[in-house]
Short mmCIF file of N, CA and C in Angstrom, two decimals:
data_model
loop_
_atom_site.label_atom_id
_atom_site.label_comp_id
_atom_site.label_asym_id
_atom_site.label_seq_id
_atom_site.Cartn_x
_atom_site.Cartn_y
_atom_site.Cartn_z
N PHE A 1 219.42 -5.70 82.82
CA PHE A 1 219.40 -4.96 81.39
C PHE A 1 219.14 -5.19 80.43
N LYS A 2 217.87 -5.31 79.38
CA LYS A 2 217.79 -5.43 78.08
C LYS A 2 217.06 -4.94 77.23
N ARG A 3 217.95 -4.96 76.40
CA ARG A 3 218.04 -3.76 74.98
C ARG A 3 217.01 -4.53 73.94
N ASP A 4 216.05 -4.02 73.34
CA ASP A 4 215.05 -4.27 71.85
C ASP A 4 215.24 -3.37 70.89
N CYS A 5 215.41 -3.81 69.87
CA CYS A 5 215.40 -2.93 68.87
C CYS A 5 214.04 -3.14 67.85
N TYR A 6 213.60 -1.83 67.62
CA TYR A 6 212.00 -1.72 67.01
C TYR A 6 212.33 -1.11 66.06
N LYS A 7 211.42 -1.04 64.72
CA LYS A 7 210.92 0.16 63.77
C LYS A 7 211.02 1.22 64.02
N LEU A 8 211.04 2.31 63.82
CA LEU A 8 210.36 3.25 64.46
C LEU A 8 208.82 3.09 63.97
N SER A 9 208.81 2.57 62.45
CA SER A 9 206.35 2.62 62.35
C SER A 9 206.46 1.87 63.05
N GLU A 10 206.76 1.13 63.88
CA GLU A 10 206.55 -0.09 65.01
C GLU A 10 205.07 1.33 65.97
N PHE A 11 206.12 2.02 66.31
CA PHE A 11 205.50 2.75 66.54
C PHE A 11 204.47 4.14 66.38
N ASP A 12 204.38 4.16 64.75
CA ASP A 12 203.28 5.02 64.00
C ASP A 12 201.92 5.49 65.11
N PHE A 13 201.39 4.10 65.80
CA PHE A 13 200.16 4.52 66.55
C PHE A 13 200.14 5.57 67.35
N ILE A 14 201.58 5.90 68.09
CA ILE A 14 201.57 6.74 69.04
C ILE A 14 201.66 8.01 68.11
N LEU A 15 202.51 8.32 67.52
CA LEU A 15 202.57 9.45 66.33
C LEU A 15 201.11 9.75 65.76
N ASN A 16 201.31 8.83 65.47
CA ASN A 16 199.58 9.56 64.48
C ASN A 16 198.47 9.68 65.61
N LYS A 17 198.73 9.61 66.89
CA LYS A 17 197.51 10.25 67.98
C LYS A 17 197.94 11.62 68.30
N ILE A 18 199.42 12.04 68.34
CA ILE A 18 200.69 13.09 68.78
C ILE A 18 199.58 13.86 67.86
N LYS A 19 199.49 13.14 66.18
CA LYS A 19 199.66 14.21 65.31
C LYS A 19 197.78 14.57 65.04
N GLU A 20 197.56 13.73 65.66
CA GLU A 20 196.19 13.89 65.64
C GLU A 20 195.01 14.99 66.74
N TYR A 21 195.76 15.08 67.76
CA TYR A 21 195.90 16.00 68.54
C TYR A 21 196.27 17.69 68.44
N GLU A 22 197.81 17.39 67.57
CA GLU A 22 197.57 18.64 66.77
C GLU A 22 196.63 19.06 66.52
N LYS A 23 196.05 18.43 64.85
CA LYS A 23 195.07 19.26 64.33
C LYS A 23 193.77 19.73 64.91
N GLN A 24 193.87 18.62 65.92
CA GLN A 24 192.51 19.16 66.65
C GLN A 24 192.58 19.98 67.57
N ASN A 25 193.89 20.26 68.13
CA ASN A 25 193.96 21.68 68.21
C ASN A 25 194.60 22.50 68.32
N ASN A 26 194.93 23.26 67.38
CA ASN A 26 195.81 23.79 65.98
C ASN A 26 196.90 23.81 66.92
N PHE A 27 197.96 23.01 67.05
CA PHE A 27 199.03 22.76 68.27
C PHE A 27 199.92 22.03 67.26
N GLU A 28 201.65 22.35 67.48
CA GLU A 28 202.62 21.85 66.95
C GLU A 28 203.37 21.58 67.77
N MET A 29 203.40 20.01 67.90
CA MET A 29 204.66 19.66 69.33
C MET A 29 206.37 19.62 68.33
N PHE A 30 205.65 19.12 66.88
CA PHE A 30 207.28 18.93 66.35
C PHE A 30 207.56 19.92 65.64
N THR A 31 208.81 19.99 65.84
CA THR A 31 209.68 21.26 64.59
C THR A 31 210.19 19.97 64.00
N ILE A 32 210.24 19.13 63.53
CA ILE A 32 210.95 17.89 62.75
C ILE A 32 210.06 16.60 62.62
N GLU A 33 209.84 15.62 62.08
CA GLU A 33 209.35 14.38 62.23
C GLU A 33 210.73 13.57 63.65
N PRO A 34 209.56 13.07 64.11
CA PRO A 34 210.53 12.34 64.81
C PRO A 34 211.25 11.18 64.62
N THR A 35 212.51 11.04 64.82
CA THR A 35 213.64 10.07 63.70
C THR A 35 213.88 8.88 64.38
N GLN A 36 213.54 8.78 65.52
CA GLN A 36 214.15 7.60 66.53
C GLN A 36 212.69 7.82 67.83
N VAL A 37 213.15 6.30 68.96
CA VAL A 37 211.86 5.91 70.22
C VAL A 37 212.78 5.21 70.92
N LEU A 38 212.89 5.97 71.98
CA LEU A 38 214.01 4.98 72.60
C LEU A 38 212.54 5.10 73.71
N VAL A 39 212.76 3.97 74.46
CA VAL A 39 212.25 3.28 75.65
C VAL A 39 212.75 2.81 76.86
N ASN A 40 212.70 3.82 78.03
CA ASN A 40 213.32 3.39 79.35
C ASN A 40 211.94 2.43 80.32
N GLU A 41 212.31 1.97 81.11
CA GLU A 41 211.44 0.97 81.89
C GLU A 41 211.69 1.12 83.40
N TYR A 42 211.70 1.88 84.55
CA TYR A 42 212.21 2.23 85.75
C TYR A 42 211.35 0.91 86.43
N ILE A 43 212.06 0.25 87.38
CA ILE A 43 211.11 -0.71 88.24
C ILE A 43 211.62 -0.70 89.27
N GLY A 44 210.81 -0.84 90.02
CA GLY A 44 211.24 -0.37 91.33
C GLY A 44 211.65 0.83 91.73
N SER A 45 212.89 1.52 92.55
CA SER A 45 213.58 2.47 92.98
C SER A 45 214.80 2.83 91.58
N MET A 46 214.46 2.31 90.60
CA MET A 46 215.79 2.66 89.66
C MET A 46 214.75 4.44 89.26
N GLY A 47 216.47 5.22 88.99
CA GLY A 47 216.34 6.45 88.17
C GLY A 47 217.35 6.47 87.02
N ILE A 48 217.22 7.38 86.73
CA ILE A 48 218.69 7.87 85.80
C ILE A 48 218.91 9.46 86.55
N PHE A 49 220.16 9.61 86.28
CA PHE A 49 220.76 10.20 86.86
C PHE A 49 220.71 11.98 85.86
N ASN A 50 220.83 13.11 86.67
CA ASN A 50 220.23 14.48 85.44
C ASN A 50 221.49 14.43 84.09
N HIS A 51 221.41 14.76 83.44
CA HIS A 51 221.82 14.75 81.95
C HIS A 51 220.74 15.88 81.11
N PHE A 52 222.09 16.57 80.28
CA PHE A 52 221.13 16.64 78.69
C PHE A 52 221.62 15.48 78.46
N ASP A 53 221.09 15.26 76.75
CA ASP A 53 220.68 14.90 75.81
C ASP A 53 221.25 15.06 74.67
N ASP A 54 222.18 14.59 74.12
CA ASP A 54 223.11 15.19 72.94
C ASP A 54 221.73 16.08 71.98
N THR A 55 221.90 17.04 71.75
CA THR A 55 221.50 18.16 70.83
C THR A 55 221.40 17.28 69.36
N ASN A 56 222.25 17.44 69.08
CA ASN A 56 222.49 16.58 67.14
C ASN A 56 221.87 15.14 67.04
N ALA A 57 221.48 13.94 68.04
CA ALA A 57 221.31 12.55 68.75
C ALA A 57 219.72 12.97 68.68
N PHE A 58 219.10 13.81 69.19
CA PHE A 58 217.87 13.51 69.74
C PHE A 58 217.29 14.72 69.30
N GLY A 59 217.67 15.74 68.69
CA GLY A 59 216.78 17.10 68.16
C GLY A 59 216.15 18.09 68.69
N PRO A 60 215.76 19.31 68.24
CA PRO A 60 215.08 19.60 69.30
C PRO A 60 214.33 19.64 70.52
N GLU A 61 212.95 18.65 69.79
CA GLU A 61 212.25 18.23 71.10
C GLU A 61 212.63 16.66 71.39
N ILE A 62 212.22 16.03 72.89
CA ILE A 62 212.36 15.24 73.60
C ILE A 62 210.73 15.24 74.30
N ILE A 63 209.86 14.02 73.61
CA ILE A 63 209.19 13.56 74.21
C ILE A 63 209.23 12.83 75.35
N THR A 64 207.76 12.74 76.03
CA THR A 64 208.35 11.73 77.32
C THR A 64 206.26 11.29 77.46
N ILE A 65 206.66 9.85 77.31
CA ILE A 65 204.94 9.56 76.88
C ILE A 65 205.69 8.27 78.95
N SER A 66 204.44 8.55 79.78
CA SER A 66 204.90 8.15 81.14
C SER A 66 203.87 6.88 80.94
N LEU A 67 204.10 5.66 80.82
CA LEU A 67 203.30 4.41 80.64
C LEU A 67 202.62 3.60 81.78
N GLY A 68 203.94 3.90 82.89
CA GLY A 68 203.42 2.72 84.22
C GLY A 68 203.22 3.75 85.57
N GLN A 69 203.81 3.43 86.00
CA GLN A 69 203.59 4.11 87.39
C GLN A 69 204.07 5.21 87.51
N PRO A 70 203.07 6.35 88.54
CA PRO A 70 203.11 7.84 88.59
C PRO A 70 205.26 7.93 89.28
N ILE A 71 206.23 8.64 88.31
CA ILE A 71 207.28 9.15 88.35
C ILE A 71 207.49 10.79 88.32
N TRP A 72 208.52 11.35 89.43
CA TRP A 72 208.93 11.93 89.42
C TRP A 72 210.20 12.64 88.59
N LEU A 73 209.90 13.70 87.88
CA LEU A 73 211.10 14.08 86.38
C LEU A 73 211.80 15.42 87.32
N ASN A 74 212.79 15.03 87.47
CA ASN A 74 213.90 16.57 87.96
C ASN A 74 214.28 17.49 86.97
N LEU A 75 214.16 18.68 86.56
CA LEU A 75 214.77 18.76 85.88
C LEU A 75 215.59 20.23 87.12
N LYS A 76 217.20 20.39 86.20
CA LYS A 76 217.70 21.02 87.18
C LYS A 76 218.78 21.87 86.16
N GLN A 77 218.62 23.35 85.83
CA GLN A 77 219.61 24.28 85.34
C GLN A 77 220.60 24.67 86.34
N PRO A 78 221.75 23.96 85.26
CA PRO A 78 223.04 24.24 85.63
C PRO A 78 224.05 25.27 85.76
N ARG A 79 224.38 26.45 86.84
CA ARG A 79 224.95 27.03 86.30
C ARG A 79 225.69 27.23 84.56
N GLU A 80 226.69 26.44 84.49
CA GLU A 80 227.11 26.07 83.20
C GLU A 80 225.95 24.57 82.42
N MET A 81 226.31 25.07 81.01
CA MET A 81 225.41 24.15 80.18
C MET A 81 226.44 22.84 79.70
N ASN A 82 226.64 21.90 81.18
CA ASN A 82 226.83 20.89 80.64
C ASN A 82 226.68 19.69 81.76
N ASN A 83 226.86 18.64 81.27
CA ASN A 83 227.12 17.41 82.17
C ASN A 83 227.79 17.16 83.67
N SER A 84 229.12 17.82 83.92
CA SER A 84 229.74 17.71 85.08
C SER A 84 228.47 18.75 85.94
N CYS A 85 228.69 20.32 85.03
CA CYS A 85 228.50 21.25 86.29
C CYS A 85 227.50 20.60 86.72
N GLN A 86 227.87 20.71 88.94
CA GLN A 86 226.90 20.21 89.74
C GLN A 86 225.98 21.74 90.77
N ASP A 87 227.00 22.37 90.50
CA ASP A 87 226.49 24.19 90.40
C ASP A 87 224.79 24.16 90.22
N ILE A 88 223.96 23.96 90.78
CA ILE A 88 222.26 24.69 90.41
C ILE A 88 222.12 25.47 90.48
N ILE A 89 220.99 26.21 89.82
CA ILE A 89 220.85 28.07 90.23
C ILE A 89 218.98 27.72 90.06
N ASN A 90 218.52 26.26 89.23
CA ASN A 90 217.10 26.64 89.77
C ASN A 90 216.63 25.09 89.04
N GLU A 91 216.15 24.71 90.05
CA GLU A 91 215.43 23.10 89.62
C GLU A 91 213.90 22.93 89.92
N ILE A 92 213.21 22.14 89.01
CA ILE A 92 212.02 22.02 89.24
C ILE A 92 211.91 20.77 89.09
N LYS A 93 210.15 20.00 89.64
CA LYS A 93 210.20 18.63 89.67
C LYS A 93 208.44 18.47 89.59
N VAL A 94 208.75 17.51 88.46
CA VAL A 94 207.71 17.24 87.03
C VAL A 94 206.66 16.21 87.61
N LEU A 95 205.23 16.02 87.92
CA LEU A 95 205.01 14.23 88.44
C LEU A 95 204.39 14.09 86.77
N LEU A 96 205.16 12.81 86.66
CA LEU A 96 204.29 12.49 85.30
C LEU A 96 203.92 11.05 86.04
N GLU A 97 202.61 11.04 85.27
CA GLU A 97 201.23 10.70 86.04
C GLU A 97 201.35 9.31 84.77
N PRO A 98 200.77 8.11 85.04
CA PRO A 98 200.68 7.05 83.88
C PRO A 98 200.06 7.66 82.77
N GLY A 99 200.09 7.57 81.46
CA GLY A 99 199.74 7.73 80.35
C GLY A 99 199.31 9.39 79.98
N SER A 100 200.60 9.98 80.95
CA SER A 100 201.09 11.44 80.27
C SER A 100 201.68 12.06 79.41
N LEU A 101 201.68 12.55 78.99
CA LEU A 101 202.94 13.23 77.78
C LEU A 101 203.94 14.99 78.14
N PHE A 102 205.03 14.35 78.16
CA PHE A 102 205.74 15.65 78.72
C PHE A 102 205.87 16.01 77.58
N ILE A 103 206.41 17.30 76.75
CA ILE A 103 207.48 17.63 76.10
C ILE A 103 208.56 18.71 76.56
N MET A 104 209.95 17.90 76.12
CA MET A 104 210.71 19.06 76.35
C MET A 104 211.44 19.60 75.02
N SER A 105 211.17 21.40 74.95
CA SER A 105 211.85 22.03 73.87
C SER A 105 212.15 23.34 74.60
N LYS A 106 212.91 24.18 74.16
CA LYS A 106 213.46 25.65 74.00
C LYS A 106 214.25 25.46 75.33
N ASP A 107 213.70 26.67 75.93
CA ASP A 107 215.07 26.38 76.94
C ASP A 107 214.33 25.20 78.25
N VAL A 108 213.45 24.57 78.32
CA VAL A 108 213.15 23.41 79.08
C VAL A 108 214.48 22.27 78.33
N ARG A 109 214.62 22.40 77.15
CA ARG A 109 215.12 21.00 76.47
C ARG A 109 216.89 21.62 76.78
N TYR A 110 216.94 22.83 76.47
CA TYR A 110 218.99 23.32 75.99
C TYR A 110 219.26 24.08 77.61
N LEU A 111 218.52 23.97 78.40
CA LEU A 111 218.95 24.75 79.84
C LEU A 111 219.05 24.48 80.83
N TYR A 112 218.09 23.09 81.21
CA TYR A 112 217.93 21.72 82.12
C TYR A 112 218.15 20.64 81.75
N LYS A 113 219.33 20.06 82.61
CA LYS A 113 219.41 18.99 82.57
C LYS A 113 218.28 17.86 83.36
N HIS A 114 217.53 16.69 83.15
CA HIS A 114 216.79 16.18 83.25
C HIS A 114 217.05 14.45 83.61
N GLY A 115 216.24 14.35 84.47
CA GLY A 115 216.76 12.88 85.18
C GLY A 115 215.65 12.46 85.91
N ILE A 116 215.35 11.25 86.22
CA ILE A 116 214.57 10.71 87.26
C ILE A 116 215.16 10.30 88.69
N SER A 117 214.37 10.81 89.66
CA SER A 117 215.01 9.84 90.61
C SER A 117 214.55 8.36 91.30
N LYS A 118 215.62 8.19 91.72
CA LYS A 118 215.25 7.09 92.29
C LYS A 118 214.57 6.83 94.02
N ASN A 119 213.36 6.31 93.75
CA ASN A 119 212.27 6.23 94.46
C ASN A 119 211.86 4.97 94.92
N THR A 120 211.54 4.79 96.55
CA THR A 120 211.03 3.44 96.54
C THR A 120 209.83 3.63 96.88
N PHE A 121 209.26 5.05 96.76
CA PHE A 121 208.43 5.01 97.86
C PHE A 121 207.84 6.60 96.80
N LEU A 122 206.78 6.77 95.84
CA LEU A 122 206.56 8.41 96.03
C LEU A 122 205.29 8.63 96.35
N TYR A 123 205.69 10.05 97.39
CA TYR A 123 204.75 10.80 97.59
C TYR A 123 204.33 11.90 96.46
N LEU A 124 202.92 11.81 96.34
CA LEU A 124 201.90 12.47 95.45
C LEU A 124 201.70 13.47 96.30
N PRO A 125 200.59 14.45 95.39
CA PRO A 125 200.50 16.24 96.39
C PRO A 125 199.57 16.15 96.46
N ASN A 126 198.89 15.21 96.66
CA ASN A 126 197.39 15.46 97.21
C ASN A 126 196.97 14.05 98.43
N ASN A 127 198.44 13.47 98.75
CA ASN A 127 198.58 12.59 99.58
C ASN A 127 197.87 11.18 99.09
N GLU A 128 198.20 10.92 97.44
CA GLU A 128 197.56 9.68 97.53
C GLU A 128 198.68 8.55 98.04
#
């Protein structure tokens, strides 16, 4: 595991692209200006357990941009809104393809845990 620190301004090109999209489509993705960028790299069969992110640390939206290979993002709605509850009442899988952008806000942000499956092989819906 390697951790590098960068200034948020080094990611301005991504934020500017999102703002440009917002203007062109009269659509607002952020309720507040982002204050941080977290970059995760999943190699091979790596994943991350399903969890809620701290609302104070990460704010009302979490935006994911998939840069590498396709991955499945798991959304699991537990009966109780905490990371220890394993009683799942609803589950959704979202295919994140390279270059895709996924926004977690509102119910998806607050009612669903999210995680990345540990996959050696990824089976896509259209058999690719």
